[in-house]
Structures are given as C-alpha cells and as structure tokens.
Amino acid sequence: MKQLQITRPDDWHVHLRDNDMLNHVAPFTAQQFARAIVMPNLQPPVTTVKLAVEYVDRIINAVNNDRFEPLMTLYLTDDTSAEEIILAEKSCFVKALKLYPAGATTNSSAGVTDIRKCDAALAAMEETGLPLLVHGEVTAPEVDVFDREKVFIDQVLMPLMNRFPKLKIVFEHITTADAVEFVLNTGLNIGATITPQHLLLNRNAIFKGGLRPHNYCLPVLKREQHRQALLHAATSGHRKFFLGTDSAPHTRDNKESGCGCAGIFSAHAAIEMYATAFEQQNALDKLEAFASFNGPDFYGLSRNTETVTLERTPWVIPDDYPLASGETLVPMMAGETINWKLIQ
Ligand code: DOR
Ligand code: ZN
C-alpha cells in the first residue's frame, strides 16, 4: 500500500464561520492542519483586534485541539486606521488584513469601496510587514464574471503594487493563467494561494447534467486552460504558490436556492484532494513544498516539525454532514470516491 509522509500542512485561507457552523466545521480543519489563516467575513466582520481576540477564543473552544493554532485576519474597510494595523502587528496572533472589494462575495458589503481610501492602513502594513490578503475580483456589473480576476490585476493590483512596492500581498484563490503569470513576474513579496476546487475542476463542473450549486464558488471556476496553468504552478514547487483551501461552508438550503451562496466546503478531505491533483500531475514529490513549506516561508513563520501520513486507500466521501439545526452541509466531492486518506 502506497504511503506518503509529509510535514503537517497549514491552510493559508479558510472560512470557519461562527456559532453552530463553527462548532461543526472547525474540527475538520484542526484535524488536518497545524495552523490556518482564518477569514474575517463574519456578520458583523472582524474589523478590530478586539473582535479578533473574541473570535479566536470561540475557535479554540470549537476545535478543542491543543495542537491546532488559528492565525487571525482583520477585515479591511475604508476606515481601517494605521493605529489598528500597529495594534494588529503587536498582537502577534493577527497575521494579515483581508481585502474584500465591496460586493465581491459573501459578507463583503462592508468591504473596501476604493482601495485608495486605505492608503494610511496600507502604508502601515508596508512598514510593519503585515500582509494584505486579496480577494482579486472587480465588482463592476458590466465586467463579465469570468473576466473579473484579470481586470482586477490590471485595474487594482498593478497600481497598488506600484504605489506600495514593499507591501506583502497574497493573491488569494487564484483561478486564471493571467494570475499565475502576474505572480511569477512580480517580486518575492507577492505570493498566491490555490484551492483544491480550482486544481480539480473546470467550469464545466458547474453545469454537468444540470446546475450544480455545490460547485459554485467565487472566484468562479474557469476554463480548462486556466486549470492547467494552476496545476502547473502548484506542482512546480515554486515558493510563491501555497495551499489555501478557501473551504467556505454554507448550509444545503443556502446552496440549493433560487439565489445560492458562493462557497465550496473542502475541509473534510482537503489534503487528500490536493494529493489527488498532484498525483494526476505525477508530482506527489512537490506536495510538501506547496502544502507545508512555501506558506510559512512567505509569512516568515517557522515550518511545522510534526509529520502526517497519507495512504492510498479509496474511501467514499459522505453525501452530507449533519449540522445541529437539522440542516446539512454538502462537502466537495459528495458521494464520490477519493483515493487518498489522511491516516494520522
Ligand atoms: O466562494 C466563496 N465563498 N468565495 C469567497 O470569496 C467567500 C466565500 C464565503 O465566505 O462563503
Ligand atoms: Zn475565501
């Protein structure tokens, strides 16, 4: 039986939510990963260090796992002050700020309306070294949904990078060949995360035999040529690309709806899905760099010392997971067989 041992991975982009959902999903992430960068798009959003302190306590209670370390982010708004950035940097447990362009995705209405309004905060981040995590899509309704990432690079990211050349930026959940090229052509202060769904699926998966709301996320899945570019980047071993699941749970009812929420839950089998993608590229030897080394190196944190073992043992992913409210959560690859299993 084939086994693969790697340094315990970290998830550099996850949504753990709050309340009942938090209690149900956080243990999945803690079981696989040593650390996770936790997104702040709660309602209301986590905009201050004080709110992050309270949220991190709720996460620690929910996971009940001493080994797991949540790394917190603050939600950037038009009003985020330089003082809040300094507090965040001093806190040691807040590791980044998250930029949601207002209206881009779930709970982003309090997001940034014009990035130039954030200049004071961005200058403080450049100074302190606190990274900016970017949801890289423009929101203008006239821009085609499949072009929003590329237009964001040209209209927002390039000018931002030129105005703050030393700012550390993580281009989150990249989905296009354009984003890969952009990241490769910039300095070492620019990195990117890649999700399992953007490595394993192209946009046909949203329409296979009918409308598939559980394959709908933002940025939306793209053409096969873009998936190939992402696979190539992730499996290249290049230090700028690292694991970020963007696991984003919504109840079944909120997904299977006349106006369904964006988000794919992948925390139940995240490292297994990445292993599947890397195996398809004959690149399992590059999984550890992507999953366990490149992320901490980018953030300036130490690499984990513990290891985990994956075994090539097929298992069937459940159709759904129960939530306390009688609701259910439909995971990525529900009902499908996956060939890898994390055994410890
Ligand atoms: O699909 C997504 N879901 N993309 C995001 O950017 C947000 C996330 C969520 O919070 O549900
Ligand atoms: Zn996200």
GROMACS .gro file of C-alpha atoms and ligand atoms in nm:
model
  356
    1MET     CA    1   0.000   0.000   0.000
    2LYS     CA    2   0.140   0.333  -0.104
    3GLN     CA    3   0.201   0.585   0.171
    4LEU     CA    4   0.317   0.941   0.164
    5GLN     CA    5   0.465   1.118   0.464
    6ILE     CA    6   0.488   1.496   0.469
    7THR     CA    7   0.539   1.771   0.722
    8ARG     CA    8   0.199   1.861   0.869
    9PRO     CA    9   0.043   2.115   0.630
   10ASP     CA   10  -0.117   2.452   0.708
   11ASP     CA   11  -0.424   2.604   0.545
   12TRP     CA   12  -0.349   2.964   0.447
   13HIS     CA   13  -0.713   3.052   0.371
   14VAL     CA   14  -1.020   2.909   0.543
   15HIS     CA   15  -1.368   3.019   0.649
   16LEU     CA   16  -1.455   2.877   0.991
   17ARG     CA   17  -1.772   3.086   1.038
   18ASP     CA   18  -1.929   3.124   1.384
   19ASN     CA   19  -2.175   2.966   1.631
   20ASP     CA   20  -2.317   2.628   1.528
   21MET     CA   21  -2.139   2.615   1.191
   22LEU     CA   22  -1.805   2.695   1.359
   23ASN     CA   23  -1.852   2.409   1.604
   24HIS     CA   24  -1.918   2.168   1.319
   25VAL     CA   25  -1.653   2.269   1.066
   26ALA     CA   26  -1.353   2.383   1.271
   27PRO     CA   27  -1.261   2.031   1.393
   28PHE     CA   28  -1.216   1.917   1.030
   29THR     CA   29  -0.957   2.187   0.969
   30ALA     CA   30  -0.784   2.125   1.302
   31GLN     CA   31  -0.762   1.754   1.231
   32GLN     CA   32  -0.565   1.806   0.910
   33PHE     CA   33  -0.370   2.124   0.956
   34ALA     CA   34  -0.129   2.263   1.215
   35ARG     CA   35  -0.234   2.624   1.151
   36ALA     CA   36  -0.493   2.805   0.946
   37ILE     CA   37  -0.539   3.163   0.834
   38VAL     CA   38  -0.899   3.233   0.934
   39MET     CA   39  -1.107   3.465   0.719
   40PRO     CA   40  -1.282   3.758   0.892
   41ASN     CA   41  -1.602   3.780   0.682
   42LEU     CA   42  -1.843   3.718   0.969
   43GLN     CA   43  -2.153   3.924   1.023
   44PRO     CA   44  -2.053   4.175   1.155
   45PRO     CA   45  -1.700   4.139   1.014
   46VAL     CA   46  -1.388   4.105   1.230
   47THR     CA   47  -1.253   4.456   1.179
   48THR     CA   48  -1.054   4.510   1.501
   49VAL     CA   49  -0.800   4.330   1.716
   50LYS     CA   50  -1.058   4.329   1.997
   51LEU     CA   51  -1.310   4.140   1.779
   52ALA     CA   52  -1.033   3.903   1.666
   53VAL     CA   53  -0.943   3.822   2.029
   54GLU     CA   54  -1.304   3.724   2.096
   55TYR     CA   55  -1.329   3.524   1.773
   56VAL     CA   56  -1.007   3.332   1.834
   57ASP     CA   57  -1.141   3.224   2.173
   58ARG     CA   58  -1.456   3.089   2.013
   59ILE     CA   59  -1.245   2.899   1.758
   60ILE     CA   60  -1.022   2.747   2.026
   61ASN     CA   61  -1.332   2.631   2.215
   62ALA     CA   62  -1.485   2.485   1.899
   63VAL     CA   63  -1.181   2.281   1.792
   64ASN     CA   64  -1.085   2.155   2.137
   65ASN     CA   65  -0.746   2.052   1.996
   66ASP     CA   66  -0.430   2.189   2.160
   67ARG     CA   67  -0.218   2.113   1.858
   68PHE     CA   68  -0.407   2.350   1.627
   69GLU     CA   69  -0.319   2.720   1.602
   70PRO     CA   70  -0.568   2.960   1.442
   71LEU     CA   71  -0.399   3.260   1.278
   72MET     CA   72  -0.630   3.556   1.259
   73THR     CA   73  -0.702   3.821   0.997
   74LEU     CA   74  -0.875   4.157   1.013
   75TYR     CA   75  -1.132   4.271   0.758
   76LEU     CA   76  -1.003   4.583   0.584
   77THR     CA   77  -1.255   4.866   0.545
   78ASP     CA   78  -1.240   5.219   0.410
   79ASP     CA   79  -1.199   5.328   0.773
   80THR     CA   80  -0.926   5.091   0.898
   81SER     CA   81  -0.674   5.313   1.076
   82ALA     CA   82  -0.295   5.294   1.085
   83GLU     CA   83  -0.327   5.257   1.465
   84GLU     CA   84  -0.533   4.939   1.423
   85ILE     CA   85  -0.262   4.797   1.196
   86ILE     CA   86   0.002   4.868   1.459
   87LEU     CA   87  -0.214   4.703   1.726
   88ALA     CA   88  -0.261   4.403   1.496
   89GLU     CA   89   0.108   4.366   1.433
   90LYS     CA   90   0.183   4.389   1.807
   91SER     CA   91  -0.086   4.132   1.889
   92CYS     CA   92   0.125   3.851   1.732
   93PHE     CA   93  -0.183   3.638   1.657
   94VAL     CA   94  -0.329   3.866   1.387
   95LYS     CA   95  -0.125   3.776   1.081
   96ALA     CA   96  -0.283   3.970   0.795
   97LEU     CA   97  -0.554   4.203   0.668
   98LYS     CA   98  -0.813   4.084   0.417
   99LEU     CA   99  -0.926   4.299   0.127
  100TYR     CA  100  -1.277   4.229   0.004
  101PRO     CA  101  -1.381   4.471  -0.268
  102ALA     CA  102  -1.730   4.578  -0.150
  103GLY     CA  103  -1.990   4.346  -0.302
  104ALA     CA  104  -1.740   4.091  -0.439
  105THR     CA  105  -1.860   3.790  -0.239
  106THR     CA  106  -2.022   3.653   0.081
  107ASN     CA  107  -2.041   3.918   0.358
  108SER     CA  108  -1.840   4.173   0.166
  109SER     CA  109  -2.083   4.464   0.184
  110ALA     CA  110  -1.865   4.630   0.448
  111GLY     CA  111  -1.562   4.584   0.224
  112VAL     CA  112  -1.346   4.841   0.053
  113THR     CA  113  -1.521   5.078  -0.190
  114ASP     CA  114  -1.199   5.230  -0.324
  115ILE     CA  115  -0.855   5.097  -0.232
  116ARG     CA  116  -0.713   5.450  -0.226
  117LYS     CA  117  -0.921   5.512   0.085
  118CYS     CA  118  -0.699   5.258   0.263
  119ASP     CA  119  -0.370   5.435   0.199
  120ALA     CA  120  -0.295   5.506   0.566
  121ALA     CA  121  -0.359   5.143   0.664
  122LEU     CA  122  -0.164   5.011   0.364
  123ALA     CA  123   0.133   5.234   0.443
  124ALA     CA  124   0.135   5.098   0.799
  125MET     CA  125   0.118   4.742   0.666
  126GLU     CA  126   0.406   4.802   0.429
  127GLU     CA  127   0.602   4.943   0.722
  128THR     CA  128   0.520   4.665   0.971
  129GLY     CA  129   0.532   4.377   0.719
  130LEU     CA  130   0.173   4.265   0.783
  131PRO     CA  131   0.049   4.107   0.457
  132LEU     CA  132  -0.259   4.207   0.259
  133LEU     CA  133  -0.471   3.911   0.150
  134VAL     CA  134  -0.663   3.997  -0.162
  135HIS     CA  135  -0.993   3.877  -0.299
  136GLY     CA  136  -0.890   3.967  -0.653
  137GLU     CA  137  -1.205   4.043  -0.845
  138VAL     CA  138  -1.356   4.368  -0.964
  139THR     CA  139  -1.723   4.413  -0.887
  140ALA     CA  140  -1.841   4.638  -1.170
  141PRO     CA  141  -2.157   4.468  -1.301
  142GLU     CA  142  -2.062   4.533  -1.663
  143VAL     CA  143  -1.748   4.317  -1.632
  144ASP     CA  144  -1.808   3.953  -1.729
  145VAL     CA  145  -1.792   3.728  -1.425
  146PHE     CA  146  -1.521   3.514  -1.587
  147ASP     CA  147  -1.302   3.822  -1.654
  148ARG     CA  148  -1.317   3.978  -1.309
  149GLU     CA  149  -0.982   3.846  -1.188
  150LYS     CA  150  -0.791   3.957  -1.497
  151VAL     CA  151  -0.949   4.305  -1.486
  152PHE     CA  152  -0.865   4.327  -1.114
  153ILE     CA  153  -0.498   4.259  -1.190
  154ASP     CA  154  -0.485   4.541  -1.443
  155GLN     CA  155  -0.704   4.796  -1.268
  156VAL     CA  156  -0.630   4.740  -0.898
  157LEU     CA  157  -0.339   4.507  -0.825
  158MET     CA  158  -0.074   4.654  -1.055
  159PRO     CA  159  -0.137   5.015  -0.945
  160LEU     CA  160  -0.148   4.902  -0.579
  161MET     CA  161   0.183   4.723  -0.614
  162ASN     CA  162   0.340   5.026  -0.776
  163ARG     CA  163   0.216   5.258  -0.500
  164PHE     CA  164   0.330   5.021  -0.220
  165PRO     CA  165   0.622   4.829  -0.373
  166LYS     CA  166   0.725   4.662  -0.046
  167LEU     CA  167   0.374   4.562   0.066
  168LYS     CA  168   0.343   4.185   0.113
  169ILE     CA  169   0.043   4.063  -0.086
  170VAL     CA  170  -0.117   3.721  -0.107
  171PHE     CA  171  -0.330   3.694  -0.418
  172GLU     CA  172  -0.590   3.455  -0.275
  173HIS     CA  173  -0.754   3.162  -0.454
  174ILE     CA  174  -0.613   3.243  -0.796
  175THR     CA  175  -0.812   3.099  -1.085
  176THR     CA  176  -0.651   3.205  -1.411
  177ALA     CA  177  -0.334   3.172  -1.618
  178ASP     CA  178  -0.323   3.554  -1.603
  179ALA     CA  179  -0.292   3.544  -1.224
  180VAL     CA  180  -0.018   3.279  -1.240
  181GLU     CA  181   0.177   3.490  -1.487
  182PHE     CA  182   0.129   3.803  -1.277
  183VAL     CA  183   0.258   3.631  -0.963
  184LEU     CA  184   0.557   3.484  -1.143
  185ASN     CA  185   0.653   3.822  -1.287
  186THR     CA  186   0.649   4.012  -0.957
  187GLY     CA  187   0.886   4.030  -0.661
  188LEU     CA  188   0.908   3.784  -0.373
  189ASN     CA  189   0.666   3.999  -0.169
  190ILE     CA  190   0.380   3.867  -0.387
  191GLY     CA  191   0.251   3.512  -0.330
  192ALA     CA  192  -0.068   3.323  -0.409
  193THR     CA  193  -0.292   3.053  -0.267
  194ILE     CA  194  -0.463   2.788  -0.479
  195THR     CA  195  -0.776   2.592  -0.378
  196PRO     CA  196  -0.847   2.222  -0.436
  197GLN     CA  197  -1.152   2.300  -0.649
  198HIS     CA  198  -0.957   2.520  -0.889
  199LEU     CA  199  -0.699   2.239  -0.929
  200LEU     CA  200  -0.952   1.958  -0.976
  201LEU     CA  201  -1.245   2.119  -1.157
  202ASN     CA  202  -1.307   2.347  -1.450
  203ARG     CA  203  -1.624   2.545  -1.517
  204ASN     CA  204  -1.798   2.251  -1.685
  205ALA     CA  205  -1.840   2.112  -1.330
  206ILE     CA  206  -2.096   2.383  -1.256
  207PHE     CA  207  -2.321   2.261  -1.537
  208LYS     CA  208  -2.261   1.885  -1.553
  209GLY     CA  209  -2.601   1.731  -1.635
  210GLY     CA  210  -2.779   2.029  -1.475
  211LEU     CA  211  -2.698   2.317  -1.245
  212ARG     CA  212  -2.456   2.212  -0.967
  213PRO     CA  213  -2.475   2.470  -0.689
  214HIS     CA  214  -2.222   2.285  -0.475
  215ASN     CA  215  -1.955   2.358  -0.737
  216TYR     CA  216  -2.027   2.731  -0.727
  217CYS     CA  217  -1.767   2.945  -0.555
  218LEU     CA  218  -1.607   3.284  -0.608
  219PRO     CA  219  -1.394   3.345  -0.799
  220VAL     CA  220  -1.598   3.111  -1.017
  221LEU     CA  221  -1.433   2.803  -1.175
  222LYS     CA  222  -1.270   2.884  -1.507
  223ARG     CA  223  -1.183   2.715  -1.840
  224GLU     CA  224  -0.963   2.406  -1.859
  225GLN     CA  225  -0.665   2.605  -1.989
  226HIS     CA  226  -0.668   2.805  -1.664
  227ARG     CA  227  -0.692   2.491  -1.450
  228GLN     CA  228  -0.388   2.357  -1.634
  229ALA     CA  229  -0.194   2.675  -1.559
  230LEU     CA  230  -0.285   2.648  -1.188
  231LEU     CA  231  -0.184   2.280  -1.176
  232HIS     CA  232   0.144   2.367  -1.336
  233ALA     CA  233   0.208   2.648  -1.086
  234ALA     CA  234   0.112   2.445  -0.778
  235THR     CA  235   0.315   2.140  -0.877
  236SER     CA  236   0.619   2.341  -0.989
  237GLY     CA  237   0.738   2.365  -0.629
  238HIS     CA  238   0.779   2.740  -0.683
  239ARG     CA  239   0.795   2.918  -0.346
  240LYS     CA  240   0.529   3.177  -0.439
  241PHE     CA  241   0.243   2.926  -0.454
  242PHE     CA  242   0.093   2.764  -0.147
  243LEU     CA  243  -0.208   2.582  -0.007
  244GLY     CA  244  -0.523   2.776   0.081
  245THR     CA  245  -0.843   2.574   0.064
  246ASP     CA  246  -1.094   2.861   0.080
  247SER     CA  247  -1.316   2.599   0.244
  248ALA     CA  248  -1.639   2.801   0.273
  249PRO     CA  249  -1.932   2.612   0.426
  250HIS     CA  250  -2.295   2.708   0.368
  251THR     CA  251  -2.598   2.502   0.465
  252ARG     CA  252  -2.752   2.286   0.195
  253ASP     CA  253  -3.058   2.514   0.192
  254ASN     CA  254  -2.846   2.821   0.131
  255LYS     CA  255  -2.668   2.649  -0.159
  256GLU     CA  256  -2.970   2.481  -0.319
  257SER     CA  257  -3.168   2.800  -0.359
  258GLY     CA  258  -3.303   3.043  -0.618
  259CYS     CA  259  -3.005   3.263  -0.528
  260GLY     CA  260  -2.748   3.022  -0.388
  261CYS     CA  261  -2.445   3.125  -0.183
  262ALA     CA  262  -2.093   3.102  -0.325
  263GLY     CA  263  -1.858   2.867  -0.145
  264ILE     CA  264  -1.731   2.509  -0.150
  265PHE     CA  265  -1.669   2.317   0.172
  266SER     CA  266  -1.347   2.115   0.139
  267ALA     CA  267  -1.206   2.086   0.491
  268HIS     CA  268  -1.327   1.725   0.531
  269ALA     CA  269  -1.073   1.597   0.275
  270ALA     CA  270  -0.857   1.893   0.184
  271ILE     CA  271  -0.510   1.741   0.184
  272GLU     CA  272  -0.647   1.428   0.016
  273MET     CA  273  -0.787   1.637  -0.269
  274TYR     CA  274  -0.459   1.821  -0.315
  275ALA     CA  275  -0.279   1.483  -0.317
  276THR     CA  276  -0.521   1.368  -0.589
  277ALA     CA  277  -0.441   1.672  -0.803
  278PHE     CA  278  -0.065   1.636  -0.752
  279GLU     CA  279  -0.082   1.263  -0.829
  280GLN     CA  280  -0.262   1.336  -1.155
  281GLN     CA  281   0.038   1.553  -1.247
  282ASN     CA  282   0.288   1.288  -1.133
  283ALA     CA  283   0.412   1.545  -0.886
  284LEU     CA  284   0.349   1.398  -0.541
  285ASP     CA  285   0.710   1.483  -0.459
  286LYS     CA  286   0.616   1.853  -0.482
  287LEU     CA  287   0.315   1.833  -0.247
  288GLU     CA  288   0.513   1.902   0.070
  289ALA     CA  289   0.663   2.228  -0.058
  290PHE     CA  290   0.319   2.354  -0.164
  291ALA     CA  291   0.132   2.234   0.144
  292SER     CA  292   0.386   2.270   0.424
  293PHE     CA  293   0.685   2.489   0.333
  294ASN     CA  294   0.600   2.774   0.096
  295GLY     CA  295   0.324   2.922   0.315
  296PRO     CA  296   0.519   2.960   0.640
  297ASP     CA  297   0.823   3.077   0.444
  298PHE     CA  298   0.617   3.353   0.284
  299TYR     CA  299   0.464   3.462   0.616
  300GLY     CA  300   0.803   3.447   0.790
  301LEU     CA  301   0.686   3.176   1.030
  302SER     CA  302   0.863   2.854   1.124
  303ARG     CA  303   0.780   2.536   0.936
  304ASN     CA  304   0.595   2.265   1.128
  305THR     CA  305   0.806   1.983   1.266
  306GLU     CA  306   0.543   1.710   1.303
  307THR     CA  307   0.459   1.485   1.007
  308VAL     CA  308   0.136   1.333   0.873
  309THR     CA  309   0.083   1.022   0.664
  310LEU     CA  310  -0.143   0.985   0.365
  311GLU     CA  311  -0.233   0.637   0.247
  312ARG     CA  312  -0.353   0.537  -0.099
  313THR     CA  313  -0.678   0.385   0.027
  314PRO     CA  314  -1.000   0.463  -0.158
  315TRP     CA  315  -1.293   0.587   0.053
  316VAL     CA  316  -1.630   0.736  -0.026
  317ILE     CA  317  -1.695   1.096   0.077
  318PRO     CA  318  -2.030   1.126   0.260
  319ASP     CA  319  -2.330   1.276   0.079
  320ASP     CA  320  -2.356   1.531   0.357
  321TYR     CA  321  -2.260   1.610   0.715
  322PRO     CA  322  -2.526   1.689   0.979
  323LEU     CA  323  -2.545   2.031   1.142
  324ALA     CA  324  -2.711   2.074   1.482
  325SER     CA  325  -3.005   2.270   1.349
  326GLY     CA  326  -3.126   1.972   1.144
  327GLU     CA  327  -2.959   2.135   0.847
  328THR     CA  328  -2.689   1.959   0.646
  329LEU     CA  329  -2.361   2.054   0.486
  330VAL     CA  330  -2.275   1.911   0.143
  331PRO     CA  331  -1.900   1.862   0.105
  332MET     CA  332  -1.690   1.886  -0.210
  333MET     CA  333  -1.693   1.552  -0.399
  334ALA     CA  334  -2.000   1.437  -0.203
  335GLY     CA  335  -2.070   1.069  -0.272
  336GLU     CA  336  -1.753   1.032  -0.482
  337THR     CA  337  -1.459   0.803  -0.417
  338ILE     CA  338  -1.125   0.960  -0.334
  339ASN     CA  339  -0.806   0.757  -0.347
  340TRP     CA  340  -0.608   0.917  -0.064
  341LYS     CA  341  -0.678   0.913   0.308
  342LEU     CA  342  -0.506   1.104   0.585
  343ILE     CA  343  -0.442   0.832   0.842
  344GLN     CA  344  -0.282   1.039   1.119
  345DOR     O1  345  -1.689   3.111  -0.276
  345DOR     C1  346  -1.659   3.189  -0.186
  345DOR     N1  347  -1.712   3.179  -0.062
  345DOR     N2  348  -1.573   3.288  -0.212
  345DOR     C2  349  -1.547   3.383  -0.125
  345DOR     O2  350  -1.472   3.469  -0.157
  345DOR     C3  351  -1.616   3.387   0.007
  345DOR     C4  352  -1.661   3.255   0.046
  345DOR     C5  353  -1.759   3.258   0.161
  345DOR     O3  354  -1.732   3.323   0.262
  345DOR     O4  355  -1.863   3.192   0.150
  346ZN      ZN  356  -1.235   3.286   0.100
   0.00000   0.00000   0.00000
